[in-house]
Amino acid sequence: MREAIKQFTKSRENLIPILQEIQKAEKYLPPEAIYEVSRFLNLSENEIYSIATFYAQFRFARPGEHIIKICLGTACHVRGGINILESIERKLNVQAGGTTKDGKFSLERVACVGCCALAPVVIVDEDVHSKMTMKKVETFLGPLLTGSKKKVKMKKINDF
Amino acid sequence: MTFEQRQHNAIAEWKALDEKPCIYVGAATCGRASGALKLIESVNKELKKNRLAANMIEVGCIGLCYAEPLIDIAGADGVRVSYRNVTTEMIPQLINEHLINNNPVAALALGVVGSSKISGIPNLFDLPVLKPQERIALRNCGYIDPENINHYIASDGYRGLKRALKMSPDEVIEEVKISGLRGRGGAGFPTAVKWQFCRKAPGDEKYLICNADEGDPGAFMDRALLESDPHSVLEGMLIGAYAIGTTMGYIYIRSEYPLAITRLKIALGAMEDYGLLGDNILGSDFNFHIKVKIGAGAFVCGEETAMLFSIEGKRSVPRSRPPFPASSGLWGKPTNINNVETWANVSAIFDKSGEWYAGYGTEKSKGTKIFALAGKINNTGLIEVPMGITLGEIIYDIGGGIPDDKEFKAIQTGGPSGGCLPKAALDLPVDYEQLAAAGSIMGSGGMIVADTDTCMVDIARYFLTFTQNESCGKCVLCREGTMQMLEILTDITQGKGNSSDIERLLELAEAVKIGSLCALGGTAPNPVLTTIKYFRPEYETHINEKKCPARVCKALISFYVSPDKCKGCMACLKACPVGVIKGKSKMIHIINQEGCIRCGVCLDVCPPKFKAIAKVTGSLP
């Protein structure tokens, strides 16, 4: 963490870049990091939290191993992005903004990733999955779930 | 090395590409999302297998997103053919036929790049999607390697800067004035006037900012420009900096655009090596430095005063203007802010001339504008058209109409600050004034097309959810007013609306407009106001009949199996995520409405030959 801070000068202007560097390394902003930054930039921890919490990019809890971002920009919305989100929520049994109990997946909604022509899109870690359908959800989640304790279970079919 | 020598070398390098066959892979974010990187692997493998000596370069995005991934192949004769929707399976055939047998594959081709003719393949710019376009800001996108400064220089790059440096700063501003260029970020403020304010503002320390915080959902031209031709933007910034008299510039770019950030940084490094950045640029006494600032995910940062606070490391909360940034901006110093597309136009204007640029467009809106076409339209992608073109030409000629021959319902322009325009607006010439008069805005140029399956109340609710979420919270009416409006809209979409809701929405909308400091709040009600203005009966049906005519609002629709069409194939029954479809093989299925979550999977999976699932609003048949 100290390494991440060291490359910067002690200027207020660098606060957000420093937090971004820390998050890149740690995937979130642990309280110890905020403490260190506050000493480094001579700002109160309160002040840093007031800024960090303002920006959507910063997380304050450790995210899952894989981060799944569901784009809900306009184009994704009119092409049914919300159905994709709900479908993934059901499959992983976690709400957007949360992390699965096994710590494997975090689910996030994002406003627009600028791939509107390929809507609806889902980004898994760095990979963009385009023109998503409910059927496709199964195919990209499948390989990620293998190795995890829970596999996608086919729902029991209710007969008469 | 002088710039002329570098120019000479760059042109030689560009021409040398013709000596060998060359493969150009469109590898901007959208190309990559469609599998461009796999194509590169596959092309390399195939070239190796056939022991072919060929160049392969990654180019940016030509804007034909619907045809992604695109690759262009130029054979030994130098004729470059663009192939569309390429898959790795097609690569062996393309390499074999086009490069070895010198026989371009007409069936997979999109068009011939340039003026050569090949029978059976149209010329790219004769295609209906490209013919009406005038590519000024996008001039190099999709043609050159954005990571190679020589390609930009060989395409007349940095000639405009050279020309500008020979002029006085006032002459430079005059040239921009002649061009009639207005800010492409949304508000359309005349660029020359903005520069003049900042130039005249007292003080030696001034700043220049490139706003690349493209936050509007549905707009992606700035991303494409930075990924495909970053130098066109950077050259524009240099010209602006010279005219205004500043030595320090920032590019504020959103973190959601990692590839654009990478390519910008590569471009900045190359500029330093070439003496185009730093002290004594091109041997003159003009000095300019650029820092890249990465946004942290706040839509409001697109508002200029908010962006300034963000760069300073504070909460990005807009402040009242005046003072305008031109007199008191970054750290209280005069600051000029223009967006990515504006800068890319500036470099083109100085390469040609202000007069040439003013030859395009309408009386008050000169030049061209890039639009991002998305939603229910066939040819999704980026287009650049002269101002004054009608919405109908954009949707039907360039955009190729609505998929599945569905009916056009509305076009949403300008993102969350814009409005939804109905069919009657198809004849509307697109410029700043006309769009504003119709109740929408040009904005950053996002255009989302809606067909009859799109619910306008839901669209209004969608945009309000966005702005409500992104409101910084400073102004009470923006913070609380949008929340109240959102609650009313949510009620309407859930069948809980009442007859006074529309009036209340209109009243709140006016209050939010008046009571907000910045454009985020000032324009947030626009989607609601325009949908009420043009689609009021749709609101009334939601409120009075508890029906959603477009069959979108989940609380007002049901899925239903038509007993006369169901063959009992079990497809829906197996796919239902909540297991509420009952039935057996070859027996008619029934959806238990109690537990149905209306996800629509059953409709997706029902074989088209049966079409047994119906989506209905109101009571079941």
mmCIF file of C-alpha atoms in Angstrom, chain B residues 444-582:
data_model
loop_
_atom_site.group_PDB
_atom_site.id
_atom_site.type_symbol
_atom_site.label_atom_id
_atom_site.label_comp_id
_atom_site.label_asym_id
_atom_site.label_seq_id
_atom_site.Cartn_x
_atom_site.Cartn_y
_atom_site.Cartn_z
ATOM 1 C CA SER B 444 -23.714 14.815 -26.482
ATOM 2 C CA GLY B 445 -25.395 13.097 -29.437
ATOM 3 C CA GLY B 446 -26.856 9.894 -28.089
ATOM 4 C CA MET B 447 -29.873 8.710 -30.066
ATOM 5 C CA ILE B 448 -31.919 5.829 -28.789
ATOM 6 C CA VAL B 449 -34.653 4.603 -31.065
ATOM 7 C CA ALA B 450 -37.813 3.170 -29.575
ATOM 8 C CA ASP B 451 -40.323 0.963 -31.348
ATOM 9 C CA THR B 452 -43.848 0.027 -30.352
ATOM 10 C CA ASP B 453 -42.442 -2.436 -27.809
ATOM 11 C CA THR B 454 -40.943 0.420 -25.822
ATOM 12 C CA CYS B 455 -43.036 1.947 -23.049
ATOM 13 C CA MET B 456 -42.623 5.709 -22.833
ATOM 14 C CA VAL B 457 -43.576 5.865 -19.163
ATOM 15 C CA ASP B 458 -40.936 3.259 -18.448
ATOM 16 C CA ILE B 459 -38.361 5.269 -20.460
ATOM 17 C CA ALA B 460 -39.172 8.392 -18.462
ATOM 18 C CA ARG B 461 -38.874 6.404 -15.258
ATOM 19 C CA TYR B 462 -35.583 4.927 -16.448
ATOM 20 C CA PHE B 463 -34.000 8.331 -17.076
ATOM 21 C CA LEU B 464 -35.280 9.716 -13.837
ATOM 22 C CA THR B 465 -33.852 6.745 -11.960
ATOM 23 C CA PHE B 466 -30.530 7.643 -13.536
ATOM 24 C CA THR B 467 -30.581 11.362 -12.784
ATOM 25 C CA GLN B 468 -32.014 10.791 -9.312
ATOM 26 C CA ASN B 469 -29.167 8.425 -8.602
ATOM 27 C CA GLU B 470 -26.557 10.794 -9.998
ATOM 28 C CA SER B 471 -27.889 13.982 -8.408
ATOM 29 C CA CYS B 472 -25.065 15.249 -6.215
ATOM 30 C CA GLY B 473 -27.572 16.281 -3.575
ATOM 31 C CA LYS B 474 -26.625 19.938 -3.273
ATOM 32 C CA CYS B 475 -29.902 21.470 -4.484
ATOM 33 C CA VAL B 476 -32.980 20.428 -2.559
ATOM 34 C CA LEU B 477 -35.267 20.385 -5.590
ATOM 35 C CA CYS B 478 -32.940 18.260 -7.651
ATOM 36 C CA ARG B 479 -32.371 15.852 -4.787
ATOM 37 C CA GLU B 480 -35.901 15.606 -3.404
ATOM 38 C CA GLY B 481 -37.928 16.699 -6.418
ATOM 39 C CA THR B 482 -36.515 14.038 -8.716
ATOM 40 C CA MET B 483 -37.122 11.503 -5.951
ATOM 41 C CA GLN B 484 -40.793 12.482 -5.703
ATOM 42 C CA MET B 485 -41.150 12.405 -9.469
ATOM 43 C CA LEU B 486 -39.556 8.990 -9.556
ATOM 44 C CA GLU B 487 -41.943 7.692 -6.904
ATOM 45 C CA ILE B 488 -44.945 8.926 -8.869
ATOM 46 C CA LEU B 489 -43.624 7.367 -12.075
ATOM 47 C CA THR B 490 -42.900 4.109 -10.315
ATOM 48 C CA ASP B 491 -46.442 4.073 -8.970
ATOM 49 C CA ILE B 492 -47.821 4.654 -12.455
ATOM 50 C CA THR B 493 -45.780 1.811 -13.923
ATOM 51 C CA GLN B 494 -46.980 -0.436 -11.117
ATOM 52 C CA GLY B 495 -50.636 0.296 -11.680
ATOM 53 C CA LYS B 496 -50.895 2.479 -8.579
ATOM 54 C CA GLY B 497 -51.223 5.777 -10.390
ATOM 55 C CA ASN B 498 -54.076 8.198 -9.846
ATOM 56 C CA SER B 499 -55.678 10.847 -11.992
ATOM 57 C CA SER B 500 -53.825 13.800 -10.481
ATOM 58 C CA ASP B 501 -50.398 12.268 -11.099
ATOM 59 C CA ILE B 502 -49.730 13.842 -14.484
ATOM 60 C CA GLU B 503 -50.454 17.336 -13.227
ATOM 61 C CA ARG B 504 -48.324 16.759 -10.171
ATOM 62 C CA LEU B 505 -45.446 15.533 -12.355
ATOM 63 C CA LEU B 506 -45.662 18.652 -14.514
ATOM 64 C CA GLU B 507 -45.697 20.877 -11.454
ATOM 65 C CA LEU B 508 -42.719 19.135 -9.897
ATOM 66 C CA ALA B 509 -40.843 19.181 -13.202
ATOM 67 C CA GLU B 510 -41.094 22.958 -13.408
ATOM 68 C CA ALA B 511 -39.932 23.308 -9.821
ATOM 69 C CA VAL B 512 -36.933 21.029 -10.348
ATOM 70 C CA LYS B 513 -35.951 22.964 -13.466
ATOM 71 C CA ILE B 514 -36.058 26.311 -11.710
ATOM 72 C CA GLY B 515 -34.589 25.147 -8.437
ATOM 73 C CA SER B 516 -31.431 23.427 -9.641
ATOM 74 C CA LEU B 517 -28.058 25.097 -9.989
ATOM 75 C CA CYS B 518 -26.629 23.005 -12.775
ATOM 76 C CA ALA B 519 -27.758 21.403 -15.977
ATOM 77 C CA LEU B 520 -28.151 17.966 -14.385
ATOM 78 C CA GLY B 521 -31.140 19.112 -12.356
ATOM 79 C CA GLY B 522 -32.180 21.767 -14.846
ATOM 80 C CA THR B 523 -32.684 19.188 -17.557
ATOM 81 C CA ALA B 524 -33.554 16.082 -15.520
ATOM 82 C CA PRO B 525 -37.319 16.595 -16.023
ATOM 83 C CA ASN B 526 -36.956 16.759 -19.833
ATOM 84 C CA PRO B 527 -37.610 13.068 -20.499
ATOM 85 C CA VAL B 528 -40.739 13.249 -18.343
ATOM 86 C CA LEU B 529 -41.963 16.498 -19.866
ATOM 87 C CA THR B 530 -41.491 15.346 -23.450
ATOM 88 C CA THR B 531 -43.068 11.959 -22.904
ATOM 89 C CA ILE B 532 -46.083 13.628 -21.302
ATOM 90 C CA LYS B 533 -46.204 16.167 -24.121
ATOM 91 C CA TYR B 534 -46.065 13.629 -26.930
ATOM 92 C CA PHE B 535 -47.330 10.416 -25.349
ATOM 93 C CA ARG B 536 -49.891 11.552 -22.795
ATOM 94 C CA PRO B 537 -52.478 8.889 -23.732
ATOM 95 C CA GLU B 538 -49.936 6.228 -22.800
ATOM 96 C CA TYR B 539 -49.673 7.697 -19.303
ATOM 97 C CA GLU B 540 -53.458 7.847 -19.082
ATOM 98 C CA THR B 541 -53.828 4.198 -20.069
ATOM 99 C CA HIS B 542 -51.387 3.223 -17.322
ATOM 100 C CA ILE B 543 -53.241 5.324 -14.777
ATOM 101 C CA ASN B 544 -56.876 4.785 -15.732
ATOM 102 C CA GLU B 545 -56.932 1.316 -17.235
ATOM 103 C CA LYS B 546 -53.915 -0.136 -15.402
ATOM 104 C CA LYS B 547 -52.563 -1.318 -18.718
ATOM 105 C CA CYS B 548 -49.190 -0.909 -20.380
ATOM 106 C CA PRO B 549 -49.832 -0.707 -24.130
ATOM 107 C CA ALA B 550 -46.207 -1.561 -24.979
ATOM 108 C CA ARG B 551 -46.375 -4.496 -22.565
ATOM 109 C CA VAL B 552 -43.214 -3.552 -20.702
ATOM 110 C CA CYS B 553 -44.218 -2.584 -17.163
ATOM 111 C CA LYS B 554 -43.983 -5.849 -15.290
ATOM 112 C CA ALA B 555 -46.770 -5.193 -12.824
ATOM 113 C CA LEU B 556 -49.218 -4.637 -15.654
ATOM 114 C CA ILE B 557 -48.477 -7.587 -17.895
ATOM 115 C CA SER B 558 -48.914 -11.343 -17.797
ATOM 116 C CA PHE B 559 -47.605 -14.230 -19.823
ATOM 117 C CA TYR B 560 -50.172 -16.650 -21.049
ATOM 118 C CA VAL B 561 -50.047 -19.981 -22.893
ATOM 119 C CA SER B 562 -52.572 -20.129 -25.740
ATOM 120 C CA PRO B 563 -54.169 -23.549 -25.297
ATOM 121 C CA ASP B 564 -54.866 -23.870 -29.025
ATOM 122 C CA LYS B 565 -51.228 -23.315 -29.970
ATOM 123 C CA CYS B 566 -49.330 -25.116 -27.192
ATOM 124 C CA LYS B 567 -47.959 -28.486 -28.309
ATOM 125 C CA GLY B 568 -46.664 -29.438 -24.894
ATOM 126 C CA CYS B 569 -43.004 -29.393 -25.923
ATOM 127 C CA MET B 570 -41.809 -28.622 -22.376
ATOM 128 C CA ALA B 571 -39.368 -25.910 -23.572
ATOM 129 C CA CYS B 572 -40.900 -23.168 -21.432
ATOM 130 C CA LEU B 573 -41.547 -25.484 -18.555
ATOM 131 C CA LYS B 574 -37.882 -26.417 -18.328
ATOM 132 C CA ALA B 575 -36.682 -22.844 -18.760
ATOM 133 C CA CYS B 576 -38.961 -21.186 -16.214
ATOM 134 C CA PRO B 577 -36.622 -20.008 -13.447
ATOM 135 C CA VAL B 578 -39.315 -20.109 -10.783
ATOM 136 C CA GLY B 579 -40.991 -23.327 -11.869
ATOM 137 C CA VAL B 580 -44.504 -21.948 -12.195
ATOM 138 C CA ILE B 581 -45.284 -23.533 -15.549
ATOM 139 C CA LYS B 582 -47.179 -26.741 -15.159
#
